PDB file of C-alpha atoms in Angstrom:
ATOM      1  CA  UNK A   1      69.198 -50.327 147.616  1.00 40.00           C
ATOM      2  CA  UNK A   2      72.495 -52.469 148.875  1.00 44.00           C
ATOM      3  CA  UNK A   3      70.610 -55.907 148.364  1.00 44.00           C
ATOM      4  CA  UNK A   4      69.832 -55.071 144.494  1.00 42.00           C
ATOM      5  CA  UNK A   5      73.239 -53.134 143.311  1.00 41.00           C
ATOM      6  CA  UNK A   6      74.691 -56.856 144.951  1.00 43.00           C
ATOM      7  CA  UNK A   7      71.880 -58.561 142.661  1.00 46.00           C
ATOM      8  CA  UNK A   8      73.340 -56.683 139.546  1.00 39.00           C
ATOM      9  CA  UNK A   9      76.880 -57.412 140.525  1.00 38.00           C
ATOM     10  CA  UNK A  10      76.692 -61.082 140.886  1.00 37.00           C
ATOM     11  CA  UNK A  11      74.703 -61.024 137.712  1.00 38.00           C
ATOM     12  CA  UNK A  12      77.640 -59.523 135.783  1.00 39.00           C
ATOM     13  CA  UNK A  13      79.905 -61.589 137.762  1.00 39.00           C
ATOM     14  CA  UNK A  14      78.534 -64.511 136.724  1.00 37.00           C
ATOM     15  CA  UNK A  15      78.425 -63.770 132.617  1.00 45.00           C
ATOM     16  CA  UNK A  16      74.741 -62.521 132.148  1.00 43.00           C
ATOM     17  CA  UNK A  17      72.525 -59.638 130.599  1.00 44.00           C
ATOM     18  CA  UNK A  18      70.176 -57.299 132.273  1.00 43.00           C
ATOM     19  CA  UNK A  19      66.796 -58.853 130.269  1.00 44.00           C
ATOM     20  CA  UNK A  20      65.559 -56.322 127.572  1.00 46.00           C
ATOM     21  CA  UNK A  21      62.415 -55.745 125.498  1.00 45.00           C
ATOM     22  CA  UNK A  22      62.161 -57.966 122.680  1.00 53.00           C
ATOM     23  CA  UNK A  23      62.689 -56.691 119.550  1.00 61.00           C
ATOM     24  CA  UNK A  24      59.444 -56.264 117.319  1.00 68.00           C
ATOM     25  CA  UNK A  25      59.818 -56.181 113.168  1.00 75.00           C
ATOM     26  CA  UNK A  26      58.569 -52.998 111.457  1.00 80.00           C
ATOM     27  CA  UNK A  27      55.916 -54.406 109.960  1.00 88.00           C
ATOM     28  CA  UNK A  28      55.824 -54.307 105.671  1.00 86.00           C
ATOM     29  CA  UNK A  29      53.695 -53.175 103.040  1.00 90.00           C
ATOM     30  CA  UNK A  30      52.219 -55.283  99.739  1.00 96.00           C
ATOM     31  CA  UNK A  31      53.461 -54.447  97.310  1.00 97.00           C
ATOM     32  CA  UNK A  32      52.374 -55.537  93.729  1.00 98.00           C
ATOM     33  CA  UNK A  33      52.476 -54.560  89.945  1.00 98.00           C
ATOM     34  CA  UNK A  34      49.354 -54.730  88.825  1.00 97.00           C
ATOM     35  CA  UNK A  35      49.883 -54.125  84.837  1.00 97.00           C
ATOM     36  CA  UNK A  36      52.389 -53.626  82.757  1.00 98.00           C
ATOM     37  CA  UNK A  37      52.056 -52.868  79.111  1.00 98.00           C
ATOM     38  CA  UNK A  38      53.027 -51.025  76.241  1.00 98.00           C
ATOM     39  CA  UNK A  39      50.960 -47.804  75.478  1.00 98.00           C
ATOM     40  CA  UNK A  40      53.123 -46.190  73.123  1.00 98.00           C
ATOM     41  CA  UNK A  41      54.762 -48.150  70.521  1.00 98.00           C
ATOM     42  CA  UNK A  42      56.047 -45.201  68.097  1.00 97.00           C
ATOM     43  CA  UNK A  43      57.499 -43.547  71.345  1.00 97.00           C
ATOM     44  CA  UNK A  44      57.802 -46.718  72.896  1.00 98.00           C
ATOM     45  CA  UNK A  45      56.666 -45.619  76.369  1.00 98.00           C
ATOM     46  CA  UNK A  46      55.993 -48.398  79.081  1.00 98.00           C
ATOM     47  CA  UNK A  47      53.138 -47.414  81.375  1.00 98.00           C
ATOM     48  CA  UNK A  48      53.046 -49.968  85.042  1.00 98.00           C
ATOM     49  CA  UNK A  49      50.382 -49.555  87.297  1.00 98.00           C
ATOM     50  CA  UNK A  50      50.975 -50.467  90.767  1.00 98.00           C
ATOM     51  CA  UNK A  51      49.637 -50.865  94.329  1.00 98.00           C
ATOM     52  CA  UNK A  52      50.481 -50.594  97.951  1.00 97.00           C
ATOM     53  CA  UNK A  53      48.920 -51.660 100.929  1.00 96.00           C
ATOM     54  CA  UNK A  54      47.953 -50.602 103.407  1.00 95.00           C
ATOM     55  CA  UNK A  55      48.283 -46.823 101.310  1.00 95.00           C
ATOM     56  CA  UNK A  56      51.006 -44.567 101.935  1.00 95.00           C
ATOM     57  CA  UNK A  57      50.781 -40.881 102.512  1.00 93.00           C
ATOM     58  CA  UNK A  58      49.839 -39.393  98.793  1.00 95.00           C
ATOM     59  CA  UNK A  59      52.266 -38.157  96.790  1.00 96.00           C
ATOM     60  CA  UNK A  60      54.615 -40.743  97.733  1.00 96.00           C
ATOM     61  CA  UNK A  61      57.127 -41.275  95.101  1.00 97.00           C
ATOM     62  CA  UNK A  62      57.479 -45.173  94.113  1.00 97.00           C
ATOM     63  CA  UNK A  63      60.448 -46.076  91.858  1.00 98.00           C
ATOM     64  CA  UNK A  64      60.752 -48.250  88.882  1.00 98.00           C
ATOM     65  CA  UNK A  65      63.650 -51.093  88.937  1.00 98.00           C
ATOM     66  CA  UNK A  66      64.785 -52.804  85.617  1.00 98.00           C
ATOM     67  CA  UNK A  67      67.556 -55.025  85.825  1.00 97.00           C
ATOM     68  CA  UNK A  68      70.124 -54.812  83.967  1.00 95.00           C
ATOM     69  CA  UNK A  69      72.017 -58.251  82.626  1.00 93.00           C
ATOM     70  CA  UNK A  70      74.984 -56.394  82.003  1.00 93.00           C
ATOM     71  CA  UNK A  71      75.021 -55.128  85.092  1.00 93.00           C
ATOM     72  CA  UNK A  72      74.154 -57.555  86.795  1.00 95.00           C
ATOM     73  CA  UNK A  73      71.878 -55.252  89.229  1.00 96.00           C
ATOM     74  CA  UNK A  74      68.691 -52.890  90.107  1.00 97.00           C
ATOM     75  CA  UNK A  75      68.404 -49.781  87.960  1.00 97.00           C
ATOM     76  CA  UNK A  76      65.713 -46.910  88.995  1.00 97.00           C
ATOM     77  CA  UNK A  77      64.528 -46.192  85.011  1.00 97.00           C
ATOM     78  CA  UNK A  78      61.082 -44.211  86.414  1.00 98.00           C
ATOM     79  CA  UNK A  79      58.815 -43.181  89.192  1.00 98.00           C
ATOM     80  CA  UNK A  80      55.606 -42.233  90.211  1.00 98.00           C
ATOM     81  CA  UNK A  81      53.788 -40.963  93.491  1.00 98.00           C
ATOM     82  CA  UNK A  82      51.016 -42.774  95.089  1.00 96.00           C
ATOM     83  CA  UNK A  83      47.460 -42.285  95.193  1.00 97.00           C
ATOM     84  CA  UNK A  84      46.265 -43.975  97.860  1.00 96.00           C
ATOM     85  CA  UNK A  85      46.959 -47.666  97.073  1.00 97.00           C
ATOM     86  CA  UNK A  86      47.614 -47.027  93.714  1.00 97.00           C
ATOM     87  CA  UNK A  87      49.861 -46.115  91.325  1.00 98.00           C
ATOM     88  CA  UNK A  88      51.029 -45.516  87.978  1.00 98.00           C
ATOM     89  CA  UNK A  89      54.929 -44.902  86.592  1.00 98.00           C
ATOM     90  CA  UNK A  90      55.408 -44.263  82.320  1.00 98.00           C
ATOM     91  CA  UNK A  91      58.998 -45.127  80.985  1.00 98.00           C
ATOM     92  CA  UNK A  92      60.177 -44.569  77.486  1.00 98.00           C
ATOM     93  CA  UNK A  93      62.337 -47.760  77.077  1.00 97.00           C
ATOM     94  CA  UNK A  94      63.653 -49.060  73.876  1.00 96.00           C
ATOM     95  CA  UNK A  95      62.317 -52.497  72.176  1.00 97.00           C
ATOM     96  CA  UNK A  96      63.177 -55.146  75.081  1.00 97.00           C
ATOM     97  CA  UNK A  97      62.638 -58.054  77.159  1.00 97.00           C
ATOM     98  CA  UNK A  98      63.079 -57.212  80.479  1.00 97.00           C
ATOM     99  CA  UNK A  99      62.502 -57.493  84.335  1.00 98.00           C
ATOM    100  CA  UNK A 100      60.605 -54.920  86.333  1.00 98.00           C
ATOM    101  CA  UNK A 101      59.747 -54.359  90.232  1.00 98.00           C
ATOM    102  CA  UNK A 102      58.032 -51.354  91.604  1.00 98.00           C
ATOM    103  CA  UNK A 103      59.694 -50.390  95.195  1.00 97.00           C
ATOM    104  CA  UNK A 104      59.127 -48.419  98.148  1.00 96.00           C
ATOM    105  CA  UNK A 105      61.127 -47.170 100.846  1.00 93.00           C
ATOM    106  CA  UNK A 106      60.339 -47.193 104.696  1.00 93.00           C
ATOM    107  CA  UNK A 107      57.914 -45.234 106.358  1.00 90.00           C
ATOM    108  CA  UNK A 108      57.308 -45.416 109.762  1.00 88.00           C
ATOM    109  CA  UNK A 109      56.395 -47.893 111.304  1.00 92.00           C
ATOM    110  CA  UNK A 110      56.491 -49.832 107.323  1.00 94.00           C
ATOM    111  CA  UNK A 111      59.800 -51.017 106.587  1.00 94.00           C
ATOM    112  CA  UNK A 112      60.755 -50.463 102.872  1.00 94.00           C
ATOM    113  CA  UNK A 113      59.388 -53.245 100.356  1.00 95.00           C
ATOM    114  CA  UNK A 114      59.812 -55.035  97.235  1.00 97.00           C
ATOM    115  CA  UNK A 115      57.048 -55.831  94.154  1.00 97.00           C
ATOM    116  CA  UNK A 116      57.642 -59.319  92.693  1.00 97.00           C
ATOM    117  CA  UNK A 117      60.145 -59.572  89.966  1.00 97.00           C
ATOM    118  CA  UNK A 118      57.656 -59.371  86.265  1.00 97.00           C
ATOM    119  CA  UNK A 119      59.250 -60.217  83.288  1.00 97.00           C
ATOM    120  CA  UNK A 120      57.754 -57.747  80.342  1.00 98.00           C
ATOM    121  CA  UNK A 121      58.311 -58.050  76.159  1.00 98.00           C
ATOM    122  CA  UNK A 122      58.359 -54.163  75.015  1.00 98.00           C
ATOM    123  CA  UNK A 123      57.472 -54.209  71.080  1.00 98.00           C
ATOM    124  CA  UNK A 124      58.147 -51.004  69.311  1.00 98.00           C
ATOM    125  CA  UNK A 125      58.371 -49.737  65.494  1.00 98.00           C
ATOM    126  CA  UNK A 126      61.565 -49.338  64.651  1.00 98.00           C
ATOM    127  CA  UNK A 127      62.890 -48.993  60.614  1.00 98.00           C
ATOM    128  CA  UNK A 128      63.259 -52.153  58.620  1.00 98.00           C
ATOM    129  CA  UNK A 129      67.227 -51.326  57.824  1.00 98.00           C
ATOM    130  CA  UNK A 130      67.859 -50.605  61.399  1.00 96.00           C
ATOM    131  CA  UNK A 131      70.204 -53.401  61.588  1.00 95.00           C
ATOM    132  CA  UNK A 132      71.481 -53.654  57.790  1.00 95.00           C
ATOM    133  CA  UNK A 133      70.679 -55.506  55.307  1.00 97.00           C
ATOM    134  CA  UNK A 134      71.628 -59.153  55.599  1.00 97.00           C
ATOM    135  CA  UNK A 135      71.822 -59.769  51.927  1.00 97.00           C
ATOM    136  CA  UNK A 136      70.243 -58.841  48.455  1.00 97.00           C
ATOM    137  CA  UNK A 137      69.652 -60.480  45.595  1.00 97.00           C
ATOM    138  CA  UNK A 138      67.388 -60.758  41.915  1.00 97.00           C
ATOM    139  CA  UNK A 139      67.739 -60.704  38.908  1.00 98.00           C
ATOM    140  CA  UNK A 140      67.858 -57.810  35.803  1.00 97.00           C
ATOM    141  CA  UNK A 141      70.424 -55.058  37.427  1.00 97.00           C
ATOM    142  CA  UNK A 142      68.806 -55.324  40.491  1.00 98.00           C
ATOM    143  CA  UNK A 143      68.999 -52.660  42.960  1.00 98.00           C
ATOM    144  CA  UNK A 144      68.284 -52.109  46.356  1.00 98.00           C
ATOM    145  CA  UNK A 145      69.245 -49.125  47.517  1.00 97.00           C
ATOM    146  CA  UNK A 146      68.771 -48.350  51.425  1.00 98.00           C
ATOM    147  CA  UNK A 147      68.255 -44.368  52.032  1.00 97.00           C
ATOM    148  CA  UNK A 148      71.474 -42.896  53.887  1.00 96.00           C
ATOM    149  CA  UNK A 149      71.165 -41.909  57.579  1.00 95.00           C
ATOM    150  CA  UNK A 150      71.600 -38.581  56.995  1.00 95.00           C
ATOM    151  CA  UNK A 151      68.517 -38.316  54.748  1.00 95.00           C
ATOM    152  CA  UNK A 152      66.400 -41.243  56.551  1.00 95.00           C
ATOM    153  CA  UNK A 153      67.548 -41.589  59.850  1.00 95.00           C
ATOM    154  CA  UNK A 154      64.968 -43.915  60.598  1.00 95.00           C
ATOM    155  CA  UNK A 155      66.325 -46.529  58.691  1.00 97.00           C
ATOM    156  CA  UNK A 156      63.054 -47.591  56.885  1.00 98.00           C
ATOM    157  CA  UNK A 157      63.366 -45.919  53.512  1.00 98.00           C
ATOM    158  CA  UNK A 158      64.365 -47.302  50.345  1.00 98.00           C
ATOM    159  CA  UNK A 159      64.468 -47.971  46.845  1.00 98.00           C
ATOM    160  CA  UNK A 160      63.572 -50.813  44.912  1.00 98.00           C
ATOM    161  CA  UNK A 161      64.737 -51.357  41.273  1.00 98.00           C
ATOM    162  CA  UNK A 162      65.159 -53.776  38.371  1.00 98.00           C
ATOM    163  CA  UNK A 163      65.422 -53.611  34.735  1.00 98.00           C
ATOM    164  CA  UNK A 164      62.353 -54.984  33.063  1.00 97.00           C
ATOM    165  CA  UNK A 165      60.952 -58.760  33.581  1.00 97.00           C
ATOM    166  CA  UNK A 166      63.778 -58.686  36.646  1.00 98.00           C
ATOM    167  CA  UNK A 167      62.749 -58.177  40.177  1.00 98.00           C
ATOM    168  CA  UNK A 168      65.137 -57.684  43.442  1.00 98.00           C
ATOM    169  CA  UNK A 169      64.781 -59.057  46.766  1.00 98.00           C
ATOM    170  CA  UNK A 170      66.340 -57.694  50.624  1.00 98.00           C
ATOM    171  CA  UNK A 171      66.611 -59.779  53.567  1.00 98.00           C
ATOM    172  CA  UNK A 172      66.754 -58.520  57.006  1.00 98.00           C
ATOM    173  CA  UNK A 173      67.439 -60.186  60.622  1.00 97.00           C
ATOM    174  CA  UNK A 174      63.740 -60.870  62.083  1.00 97.00           C
ATOM    175  CA  UNK A 175      64.471 -62.528  64.982  1.00 97.00           C
ATOM    176  CA  UNK A 176      62.399 -60.967  67.951  1.00 97.00           C
ATOM    177  CA  UNK A 177      60.127 -58.769  65.804  1.00 98.00           C
ATOM    178  CA  UNK A 178      55.988 -60.068  65.190  1.00 97.00           C
ATOM    179  CA  UNK A 179      54.658 -57.220  62.859  1.00 98.00           C
ATOM    180  CA  UNK A 180      55.645 -55.836  59.092  1.00 98.00           C
ATOM    181  CA  UNK A 181      54.280 -52.699  58.144  1.00 98.00           C
ATOM    182  CA  UNK A 182      55.486 -51.938  54.497  1.00 98.00           C
ATOM    183  CA  UNK A 183      54.146 -48.072  52.948  1.00 98.00           C
ATOM    184  CA  UNK A 184      54.616 -48.736  49.050  1.00 98.00           C
ATOM    185  CA  UNK A 185      55.203 -45.707  46.419  1.00 98.00           C
ATOM    186  CA  UNK A 186      54.741 -47.171  42.896  1.00 97.00           C
ATOM    187  CA  UNK A 187      56.661 -45.201  40.298  1.00 97.00           C
ATOM    188  CA  UNK A 188      56.645 -48.018  37.441  1.00 96.00           C
ATOM    189  CA  UNK A 189      55.204 -47.279  34.521  1.00 96.00           C
ATOM    190  CA  UNK A 190      52.993 -50.813  34.724  1.00 96.00           C
ATOM    191  CA  UNK A 191      51.979 -53.577  36.929  1.00 98.00           C
ATOM    192  CA  UNK A 192      54.233 -54.947  39.911  1.00 98.00           C
ATOM    193  CA  UNK A 193      54.034 -57.156  42.904  1.00 98.00           C
ATOM    194  CA  UNK A 194      55.474 -56.596  46.071  1.00 98.00           C
ATOM    195  CA  UNK A 195      56.135 -59.345  49.032  1.00 98.00           C
ATOM    196  CA  UNK A 196      56.828 -60.324  51.695  1.00 98.00           C
ATOM    197  CA  UNK A 197      58.135 -64.022  52.610  1.00 98.00           C
ATOM    198  CA  UNK A 198      60.362 -66.048  55.698  1.00 96.00           C
ATOM    199  CA  UNK A 199      63.649 -66.663  53.626  1.00 90.00           C
ATOM    200  CA  UNK A 200      62.148 -68.010  50.300  1.00 89.00           C
ATOM    201  CA  UNK A 201      58.647 -68.824  51.433  1.00 94.00           C
ATOM    202  CA  UNK A 202      56.138 -66.099  50.691  1.00 94.00           C
ATOM    203  CA  UNK A 203      53.902 -64.765  53.753  1.00 96.00           C
ATOM    204  CA  UNK A 204      51.927 -61.704  52.020  1.00 97.00           C
ATOM    205  CA  UNK A 205      52.016 -60.169  48.517  1.00 97.00           C
ATOM    206  CA  UNK A 206      50.273 -57.275  46.845  1.00 98.00           C
ATOM    207  CA  UNK A 207      50.094 -56.205  43.191  1.00 97.00           C
ATOM    208  CA  UNK A 208      50.255 -52.614  42.361  1.00 97.00           C
ATOM    209  CA  UNK A 209      49.171 -50.793  38.956  1.00 96.00           C
ATOM    210  CA  UNK A 210      50.934 -47.671  37.636  1.00 94.00           C
ATOM    211  CA  UNK A 211      51.925 -44.999  39.765  1.00 92.00           C
ATOM    212  CA  UNK A 212      49.814 -46.174  42.787  1.00 96.00           C
ATOM    213  CA  UNK A 213      50.701 -46.450  46.795  1.00 97.00           C
ATOM    214  CA  UNK A 214      49.563 -49.025  49.180  1.00 96.00           C
ATOM    215  CA  UNK A 215      50.623 -51.259  51.818  1.00 98.00           C
ATOM    216  CA  UNK A 216      51.844 -54.420  52.543  1.00 98.00           C
ATOM    217  CA  UNK A 217      51.240 -55.728  56.498  1.00 97.00           C
ATOM    218  CA  UNK A 218      51.860 -59.052  58.047  1.00 97.00           C
ATOM    219  CA  UNK A 219      52.321 -61.109  61.383  1.00 98.00           C
ATOM    220  CA  UNK A 220      55.598 -62.553  60.987  1.00 98.00           C
ATOM    221  CA  UNK A 221      55.968 -64.017  64.698  1.00 97.00           C
ATOM    222  CA  UNK A 222      58.646 -66.681  64.220  1.00 96.00           C
ATOM    223  CA  UNK A 223      60.403 -65.011  61.369  1.00 97.00           C
ATOM    224  CA  UNK A 224      63.930 -64.933  61.961  1.00 96.00           C
ATOM    225  CA  UNK A 225      65.344 -63.933  58.120  1.00 97.00           C
ATOM    226  CA  UNK A 226      62.193 -61.516  56.548  1.00 98.00           C
ATOM    227  CA  UNK A 227      62.317 -61.057  52.650  1.00 98.00           C
ATOM    228  CA  UNK A 228      60.842 -57.842  50.983  1.00 98.00           C
ATOM    229  CA  UNK A 229      60.965 -58.292  46.877  1.00 98.00           C
ATOM    230  CA  UNK A 230      59.859 -56.603  44.237  1.00 98.00           C
ATOM    231  CA  UNK A 231      58.588 -58.504  40.807  1.00 98.00           C
ATOM    232  CA  UNK A 232      57.742 -57.236  37.914  1.00 98.00           C
ATOM    233  CA  UNK A 233      54.329 -58.342  36.229  1.00 98.00           C
ATOM    234  CA  UNK A 234      53.865 -55.719  33.328  1.00 97.00           C
ATOM    235  CA  UNK A 235      56.117 -52.960  32.433  1.00 96.00           C
ATOM    236  CA  UNK A 236      57.988 -50.716  29.640  1.00 95.00           C
ATOM    237  CA  UNK A 237      61.226 -49.459  31.536  1.00 95.00           C
ATOM    238  CA  UNK A 238      61.140 -51.724  34.775  1.00 97.00           C
ATOM    239  CA  UNK A 239      60.324 -52.429  38.240  1.00 98.00           C
ATOM    240  CA  UNK A 240      60.734 -49.262  40.811  1.00 98.00           C
ATOM    241  CA  UNK A 241      59.219 -48.737  43.821  1.00 98.00           C
ATOM    242  CA  UNK A 242      60.184 -46.744  46.696  1.00 98.00           C
ATOM    243  CA  UNK A 243      59.252 -47.693  50.339  1.00 98.00           C
ATOM    244  CA  UNK A 244      58.790 -47.061  54.194  1.00 98.00           C
ATOM    245  CA  UNK A 245      59.184 -50.362  56.156  1.00 98.00           C
ATOM    246  CA  UNK A 246      59.098 -50.770  59.601  1.00 98.00           C
ATOM    247  CA  UNK A 247      59.159 -53.272  62.296  1.00 98.00           C
ATOM    248  CA  UNK A 248      57.299 -53.928  65.712  1.00 98.00           C
ATOM    249  CA  UNK A 249      60.371 -55.660  67.390  1.00 98.00           C
ATOM    250  CA  UNK A 250      61.835 -56.248  71.044  1.00 97.00           C
ATOM    251  CA  UNK A 251      65.222 -55.174  70.123  1.00 95.00           C
TER     252      UNK A 251
END
């Protein structure tokens, strides 16, 4: 006993330490995002499917993080609960291009884990006039009357009018949008043409008979200045069309 105490005193005097067992790092789970997609473009629902291996206890809370550029930090926007190695998380978000990841907290003997980041373009339907009109024009006393917010909160409805033989157009910023869907109600006492343009270049058009309804839909990928135009072909009083127009956008 005296020899053991003497040995310890000698180690301390020489500035040494008593050996201890080496620290063993906790094993880490593998966390991945298997898929991320927009599952309801009208409501803005994103569905994320992930995997965690080895599987945590069923019902383990798995957060979904979104990178917020303005705050320069990650923020939890939703969460799901594990079922075996899988987890499904849904969240409602406005149109956006954002970066996501999923996470799991530490569970003995496993350390906390994060999935690789993934960037996702989330396209959501919004009113064509949500961001207002860039410009309007035409001939024959053109009128492009967007329904005010208190009457049309979706910002998608407008009435287009002009005198006999005239035409009217309005332009919107369509940057970040890839599709245009337009319901048309022709109140004209004759034949008209409704068209979509990339600036002044026509993309798609439809002729409408007197007092009929119809659709004008088109891919607008890459179009940054979308023009919607109504022109008289043959009428007694001039073209008059009501529209309900949506854009599929990331903004």
